[in-house]
GROMACS .gro file of C-alpha atoms in nm:
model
  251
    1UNK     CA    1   6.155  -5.864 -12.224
    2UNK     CA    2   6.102  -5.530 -12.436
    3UNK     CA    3   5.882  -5.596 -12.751
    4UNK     CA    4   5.934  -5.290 -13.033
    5UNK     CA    5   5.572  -5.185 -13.173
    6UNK     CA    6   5.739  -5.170 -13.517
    7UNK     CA    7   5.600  -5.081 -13.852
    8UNK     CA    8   5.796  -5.315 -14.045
    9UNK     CA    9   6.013  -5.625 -13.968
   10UNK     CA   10   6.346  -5.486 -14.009
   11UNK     CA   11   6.389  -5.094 -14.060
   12UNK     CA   12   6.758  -5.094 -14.032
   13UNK     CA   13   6.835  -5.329 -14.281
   14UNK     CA   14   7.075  -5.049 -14.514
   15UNK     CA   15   7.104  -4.720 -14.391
   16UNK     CA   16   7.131  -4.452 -14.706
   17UNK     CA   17   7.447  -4.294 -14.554
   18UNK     CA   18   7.746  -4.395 -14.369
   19UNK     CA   19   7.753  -4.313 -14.042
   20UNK     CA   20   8.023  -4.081 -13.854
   21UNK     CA   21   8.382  -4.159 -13.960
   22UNK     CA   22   8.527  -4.309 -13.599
   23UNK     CA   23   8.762  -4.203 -13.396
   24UNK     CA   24   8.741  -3.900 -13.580
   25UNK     CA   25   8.756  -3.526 -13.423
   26UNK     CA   26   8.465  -3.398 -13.279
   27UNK     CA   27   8.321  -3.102 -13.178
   28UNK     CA   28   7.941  -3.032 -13.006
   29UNK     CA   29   7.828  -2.741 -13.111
   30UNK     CA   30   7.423  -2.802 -13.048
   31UNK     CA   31   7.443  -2.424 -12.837
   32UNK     CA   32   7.518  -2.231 -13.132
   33UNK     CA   33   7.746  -2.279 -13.395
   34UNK     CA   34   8.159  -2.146 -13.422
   35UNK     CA   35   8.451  -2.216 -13.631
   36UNK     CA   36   8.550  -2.589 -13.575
   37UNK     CA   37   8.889  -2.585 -13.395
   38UNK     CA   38   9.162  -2.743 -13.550
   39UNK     CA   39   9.161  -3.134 -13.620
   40UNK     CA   40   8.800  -3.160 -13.597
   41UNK     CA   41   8.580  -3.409 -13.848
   42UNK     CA   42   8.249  -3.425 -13.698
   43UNK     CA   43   8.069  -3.136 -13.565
   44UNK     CA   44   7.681  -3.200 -13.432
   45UNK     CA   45   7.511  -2.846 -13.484
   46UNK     CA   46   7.152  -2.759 -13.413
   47UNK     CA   47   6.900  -2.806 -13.700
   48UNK     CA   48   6.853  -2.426 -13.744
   49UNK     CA   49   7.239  -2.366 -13.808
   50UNK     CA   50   7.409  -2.451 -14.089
   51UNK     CA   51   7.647  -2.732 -14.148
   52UNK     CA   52   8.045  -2.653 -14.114
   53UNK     CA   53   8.187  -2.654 -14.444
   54UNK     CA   54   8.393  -2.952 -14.572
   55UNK     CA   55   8.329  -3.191 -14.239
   56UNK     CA   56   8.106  -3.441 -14.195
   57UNK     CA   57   7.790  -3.273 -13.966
   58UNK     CA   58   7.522  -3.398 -13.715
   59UNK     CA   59   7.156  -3.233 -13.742
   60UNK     CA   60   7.015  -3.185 -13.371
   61UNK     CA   61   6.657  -3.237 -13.313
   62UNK     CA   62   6.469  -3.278 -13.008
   63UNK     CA   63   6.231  -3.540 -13.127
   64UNK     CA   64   6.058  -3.634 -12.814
   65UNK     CA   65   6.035  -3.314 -12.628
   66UNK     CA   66   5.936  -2.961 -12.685
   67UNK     CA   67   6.153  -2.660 -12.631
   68UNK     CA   68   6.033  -2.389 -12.356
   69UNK     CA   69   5.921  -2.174 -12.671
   70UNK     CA   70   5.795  -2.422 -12.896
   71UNK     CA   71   5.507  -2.495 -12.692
   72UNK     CA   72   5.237  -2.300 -12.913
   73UNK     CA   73   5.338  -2.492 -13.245
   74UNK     CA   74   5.203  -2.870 -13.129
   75UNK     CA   75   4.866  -2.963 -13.100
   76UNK     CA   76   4.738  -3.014 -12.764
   77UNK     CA   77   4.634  -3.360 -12.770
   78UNK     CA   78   5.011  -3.444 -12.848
   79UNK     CA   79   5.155  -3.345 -12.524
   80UNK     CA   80   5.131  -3.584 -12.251
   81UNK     CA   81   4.928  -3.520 -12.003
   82UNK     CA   82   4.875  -3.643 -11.614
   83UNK     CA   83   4.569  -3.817 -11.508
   84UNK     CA   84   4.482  -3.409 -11.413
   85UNK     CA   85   4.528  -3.334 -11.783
   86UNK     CA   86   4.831  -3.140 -11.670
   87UNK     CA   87   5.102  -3.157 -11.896
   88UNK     CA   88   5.398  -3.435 -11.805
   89UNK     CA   89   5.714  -3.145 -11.810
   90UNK     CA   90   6.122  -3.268 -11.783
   91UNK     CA   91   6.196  -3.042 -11.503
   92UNK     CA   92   6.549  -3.092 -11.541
   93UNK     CA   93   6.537  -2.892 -11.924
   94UNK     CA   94   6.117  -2.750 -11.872
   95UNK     CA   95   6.026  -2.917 -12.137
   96UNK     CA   96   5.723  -3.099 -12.232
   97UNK     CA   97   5.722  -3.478 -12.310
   98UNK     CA   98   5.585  -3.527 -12.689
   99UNK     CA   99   5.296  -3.818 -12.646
  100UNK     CA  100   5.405  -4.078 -12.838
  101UNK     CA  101   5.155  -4.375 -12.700
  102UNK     CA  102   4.983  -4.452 -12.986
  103UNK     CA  103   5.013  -4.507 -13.337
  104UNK     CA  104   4.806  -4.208 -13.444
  105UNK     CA  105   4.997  -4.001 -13.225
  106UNK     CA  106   5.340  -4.097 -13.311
  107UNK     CA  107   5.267  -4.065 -13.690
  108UNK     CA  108   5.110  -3.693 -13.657
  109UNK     CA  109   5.397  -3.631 -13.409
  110UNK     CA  110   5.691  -3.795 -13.682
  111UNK     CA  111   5.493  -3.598 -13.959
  112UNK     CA  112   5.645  -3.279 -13.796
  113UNK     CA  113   6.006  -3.382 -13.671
  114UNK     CA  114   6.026  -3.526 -14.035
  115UNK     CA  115   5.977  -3.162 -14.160
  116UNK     CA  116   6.279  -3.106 -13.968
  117UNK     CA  117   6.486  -3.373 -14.107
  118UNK     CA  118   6.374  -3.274 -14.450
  119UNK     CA  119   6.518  -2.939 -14.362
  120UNK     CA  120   6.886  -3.138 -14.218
  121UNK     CA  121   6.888  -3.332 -14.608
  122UNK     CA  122   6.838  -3.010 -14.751
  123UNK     CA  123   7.086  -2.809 -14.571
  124UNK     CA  124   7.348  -3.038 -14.615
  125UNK     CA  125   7.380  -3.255 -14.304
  126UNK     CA  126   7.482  -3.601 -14.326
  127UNK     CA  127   7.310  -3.743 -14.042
  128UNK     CA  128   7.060  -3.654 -13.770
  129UNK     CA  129   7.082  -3.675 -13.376
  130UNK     CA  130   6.722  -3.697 -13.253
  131UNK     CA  131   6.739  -3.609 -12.830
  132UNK     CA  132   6.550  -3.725 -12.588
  133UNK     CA  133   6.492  -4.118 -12.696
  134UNK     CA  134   6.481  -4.208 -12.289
  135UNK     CA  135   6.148  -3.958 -12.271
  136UNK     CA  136   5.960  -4.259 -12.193
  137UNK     CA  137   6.152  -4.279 -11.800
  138UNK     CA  138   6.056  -3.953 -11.739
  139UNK     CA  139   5.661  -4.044 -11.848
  140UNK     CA  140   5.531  -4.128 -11.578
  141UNK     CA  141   5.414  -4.440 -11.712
  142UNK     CA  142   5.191  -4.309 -11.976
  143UNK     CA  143   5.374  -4.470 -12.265
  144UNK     CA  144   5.711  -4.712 -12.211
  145UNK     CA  145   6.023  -4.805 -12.449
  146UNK     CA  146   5.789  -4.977 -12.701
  147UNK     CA  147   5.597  -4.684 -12.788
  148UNK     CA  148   5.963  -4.479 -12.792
  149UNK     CA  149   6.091  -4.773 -13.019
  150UNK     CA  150   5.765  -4.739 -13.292
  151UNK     CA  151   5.838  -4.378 -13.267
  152UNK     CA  152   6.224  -4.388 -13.374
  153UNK     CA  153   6.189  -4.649 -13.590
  154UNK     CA  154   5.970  -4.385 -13.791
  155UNK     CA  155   6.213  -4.147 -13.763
  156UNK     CA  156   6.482  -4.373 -13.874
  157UNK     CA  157   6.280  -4.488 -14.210
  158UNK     CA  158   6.350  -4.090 -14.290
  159UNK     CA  159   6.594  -4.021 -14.234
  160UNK     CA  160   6.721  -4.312 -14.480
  161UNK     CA  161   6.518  -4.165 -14.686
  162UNK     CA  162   6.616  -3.872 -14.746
  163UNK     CA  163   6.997  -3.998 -14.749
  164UNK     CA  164   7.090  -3.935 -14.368
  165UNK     CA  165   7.272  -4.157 -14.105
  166UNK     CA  166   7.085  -4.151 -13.753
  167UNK     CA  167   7.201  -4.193 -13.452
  168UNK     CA  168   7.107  -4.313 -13.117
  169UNK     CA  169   7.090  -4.060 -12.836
  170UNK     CA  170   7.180  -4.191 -12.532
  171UNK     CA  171   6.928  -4.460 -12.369
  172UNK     CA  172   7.196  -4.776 -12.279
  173UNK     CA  173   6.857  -4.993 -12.242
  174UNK     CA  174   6.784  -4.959 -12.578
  175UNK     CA  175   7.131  -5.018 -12.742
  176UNK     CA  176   7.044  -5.432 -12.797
  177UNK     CA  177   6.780  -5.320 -13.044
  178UNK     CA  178   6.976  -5.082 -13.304
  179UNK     CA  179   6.864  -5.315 -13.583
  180UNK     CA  180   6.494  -5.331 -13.528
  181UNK     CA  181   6.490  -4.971 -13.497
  182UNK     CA  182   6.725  -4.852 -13.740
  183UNK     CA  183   6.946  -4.666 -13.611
  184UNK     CA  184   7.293  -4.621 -13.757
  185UNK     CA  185   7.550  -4.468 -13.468
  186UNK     CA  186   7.544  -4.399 -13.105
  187UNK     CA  187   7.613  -4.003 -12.985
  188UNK     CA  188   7.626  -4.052 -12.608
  189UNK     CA  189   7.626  -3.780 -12.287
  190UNK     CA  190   7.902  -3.900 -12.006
  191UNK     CA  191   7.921  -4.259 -12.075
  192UNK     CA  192   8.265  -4.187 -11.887
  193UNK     CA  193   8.061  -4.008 -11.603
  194UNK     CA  194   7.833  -4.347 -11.566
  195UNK     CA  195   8.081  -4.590 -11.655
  196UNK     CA  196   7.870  -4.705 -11.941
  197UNK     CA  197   8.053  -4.681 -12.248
  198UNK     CA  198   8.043  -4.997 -12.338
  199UNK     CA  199   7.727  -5.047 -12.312
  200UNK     CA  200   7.719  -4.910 -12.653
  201UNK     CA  201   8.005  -4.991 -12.786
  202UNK     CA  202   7.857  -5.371 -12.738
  203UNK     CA  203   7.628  -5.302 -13.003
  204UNK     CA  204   7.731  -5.003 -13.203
  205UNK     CA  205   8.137  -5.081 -13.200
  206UNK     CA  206   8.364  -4.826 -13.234
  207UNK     CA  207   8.025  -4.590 -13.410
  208UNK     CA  208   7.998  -4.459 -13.080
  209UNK     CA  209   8.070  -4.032 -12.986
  210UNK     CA  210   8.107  -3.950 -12.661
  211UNK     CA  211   8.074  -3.575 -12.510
  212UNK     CA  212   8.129  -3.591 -12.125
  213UNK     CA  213   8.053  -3.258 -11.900
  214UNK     CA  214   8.312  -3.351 -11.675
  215UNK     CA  215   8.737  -3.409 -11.615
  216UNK     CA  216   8.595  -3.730 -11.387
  217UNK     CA  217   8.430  -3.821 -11.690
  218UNK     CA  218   8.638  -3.681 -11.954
  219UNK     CA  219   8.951  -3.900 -11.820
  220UNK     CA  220   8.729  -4.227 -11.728
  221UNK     CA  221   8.627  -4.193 -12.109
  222UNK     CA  222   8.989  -4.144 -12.236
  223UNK     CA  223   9.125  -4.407 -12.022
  224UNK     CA  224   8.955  -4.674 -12.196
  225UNK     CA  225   8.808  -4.524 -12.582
  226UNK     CA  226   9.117  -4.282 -12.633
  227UNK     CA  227   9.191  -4.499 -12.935
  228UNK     CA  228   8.897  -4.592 -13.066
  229UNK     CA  229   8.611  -4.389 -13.017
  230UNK     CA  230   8.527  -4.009 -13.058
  231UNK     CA  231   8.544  -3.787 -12.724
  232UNK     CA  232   8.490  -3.422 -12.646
  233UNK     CA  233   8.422  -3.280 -12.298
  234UNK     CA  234   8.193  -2.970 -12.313
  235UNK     CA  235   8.103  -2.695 -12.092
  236UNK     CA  236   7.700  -2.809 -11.995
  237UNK     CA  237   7.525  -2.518 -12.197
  238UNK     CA  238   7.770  -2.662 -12.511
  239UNK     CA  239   7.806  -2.264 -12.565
  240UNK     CA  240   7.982  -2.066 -12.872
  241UNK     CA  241   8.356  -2.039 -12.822
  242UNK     CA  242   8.423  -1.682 -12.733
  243UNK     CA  243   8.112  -1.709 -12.494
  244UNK     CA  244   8.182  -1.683 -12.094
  245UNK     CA  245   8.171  -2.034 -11.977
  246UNK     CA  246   8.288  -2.222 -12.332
  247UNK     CA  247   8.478  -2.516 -12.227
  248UNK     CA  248   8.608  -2.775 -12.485
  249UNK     CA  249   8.865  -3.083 -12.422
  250UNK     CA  250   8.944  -3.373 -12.528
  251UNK     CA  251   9.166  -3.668 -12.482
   0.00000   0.00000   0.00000
C-alpha cells in the first residue's frame, strides 16, 4: 500500500485549466520546435521554445532530473547521492536524479522547477508536462513513490496556480492516485509498446496522449485508442522536421 507524503488533503480538487482537448491531433515536438503539420491541436514543446500559435500547447520540464549541462545550476546537496557520495546518474539519458527525499529538499528543489512553470504561464502554455515522475525506480532506494508523490503534488499546486493543466508523465503505478496528487491528464511513452494503455485510461479516461517510438507500438496503440485517445509515433530523439532521422505517424 503506497501512502502520498502530501501537503494538503486533496490538491486536485479543481484544476485552473482544462486539460488537453481529447482525441485531438498531436504533435511532440520536446526536440525542438517546427511548424505543426496539418490537423494538429496539441503540440508539447520544450519550456525554452515558444508555444505554436492558435493550438492548445504542452510546457516540457524535466522536473526530477537534470540535463547533461544543467549540472552546475543545482546545489549539491540536491542531487542524490550513493552511500559513496557519488551522484545516483540515469544512464539511459546521463542524467542526474534530483533528491527529492525530504521535505526541505523537495521544496528548495520545486522552488526552482516552479521558476520554470512561471516561465510556461507566461509564455503562453496551457499546461505543463513535468518528465521523469518514475525517478524514484531508478533511485536506488534512496527515496520511493511517496517522496515522488509530495514532490508532484507541489508541482501540481502551481501549476493551478498560475492557470496551467498538468499532466502525468508516464509512471502506470502511480495512475490510482491522480486526485491526491493533482494531476490533470496523462502524456504517456509506448503504452502501445508495453501494452499498458489502459492502465491510464482507468483513471484518466480518454485525457490520456500517447507518443509510441515504434510501428509495433504505434499499431498496438491504434488498434485499441484510434477513436478515443490522442496518438503520435515519433522518431526517439523527437527531432525538428527537416532534420535527418524526423519520423512522425499516426493512426
Amino acid at each position: 500500500m503506497i501512502t502520498p507524503l502530501l501537503t494538503s488533503p486533496s490538491a486536485g480538487a479543481s484544476a485552473a485549466a482544462p486539460p488537453p482537448p481529447v482525441h485531438a491531433g498531436f504533435d511532440y515536438q520536446i526536440g525542438g520546435a517546427y511548424p505543426p503539420p496539418a490537423g494538429v491541436g496539441v503540440v508539447s514543446r520544450d519550456r525554452e521554445d515558444s508555444p505554436a500559435g492558435g493550438l492548445y500547447n504542452i510546457c516540457y520540464v524535466n522536473a526530477f532530473q537534470v540535463q547533461p549541462d544543467e549540472l552546475d545550476e543545482w546545489e549539491p546537496d540536491l542531487l542524490l547521492r550513493d552511500a559513496n557520495g557519488d551522484v545516483i546518474i540515469d544512464e539511459e539519458w546521463d542524467e542526474a536524479i534530483l533528491d527529492v527525499s525530504t521535505s526541505g529538499k523537495r521544496d528548495r528543489i520545486a522552488a526552482k522547477v516552479n521558476g520554470w512553470i512561471d516561465g510556461c504561464a507566461n509564455s503562453g502554455f496551457q499546461a505543463v508536462e513535468p518528465d521523469n515522475y518514475d525517478s524514484y525506480e531508478r533511485s536506488r532506494g534512496q527515496f520511493g513513490s511517496s517522496a515522488a508523490m509530495a514532490f508532484i503534488t507541489l508541482l501540481s499546486q502551481h501549476a493551478h496556480d498560475r492557470g496551467l493543466a498538468i499532466g502525468q508523465k508516464n509512471t502506470a503505478d502511480l495512475a490510482e492516485f491522480r486526485d491526491d496528487t493533482g494531476l490533470d491528464f496523462a502524456i504517456v511513452e509506448e503504452c502501445g509498446e508495453y501494452e499498458e494503455c489502459d492502465s491510464f485510461t482507468e483513471y484518466f479516461g480518454d485525457n490520456v496522449i500517447v507518443i509510441e517510438y515504434t510501428s509495433k507500438g504505434l499499431a498496438t496503440a491504434c488498434a485499441g485508442w484510434r477513436d478515443t485517445l490522442s496518438i503520435v509515433r515519433r522518431d526517439m530523439d523527437v527531432v525538428p522536421a527537416g532534420s535527418s532521422g524526423y519520423l512522425r505517424q499516426t493512426c
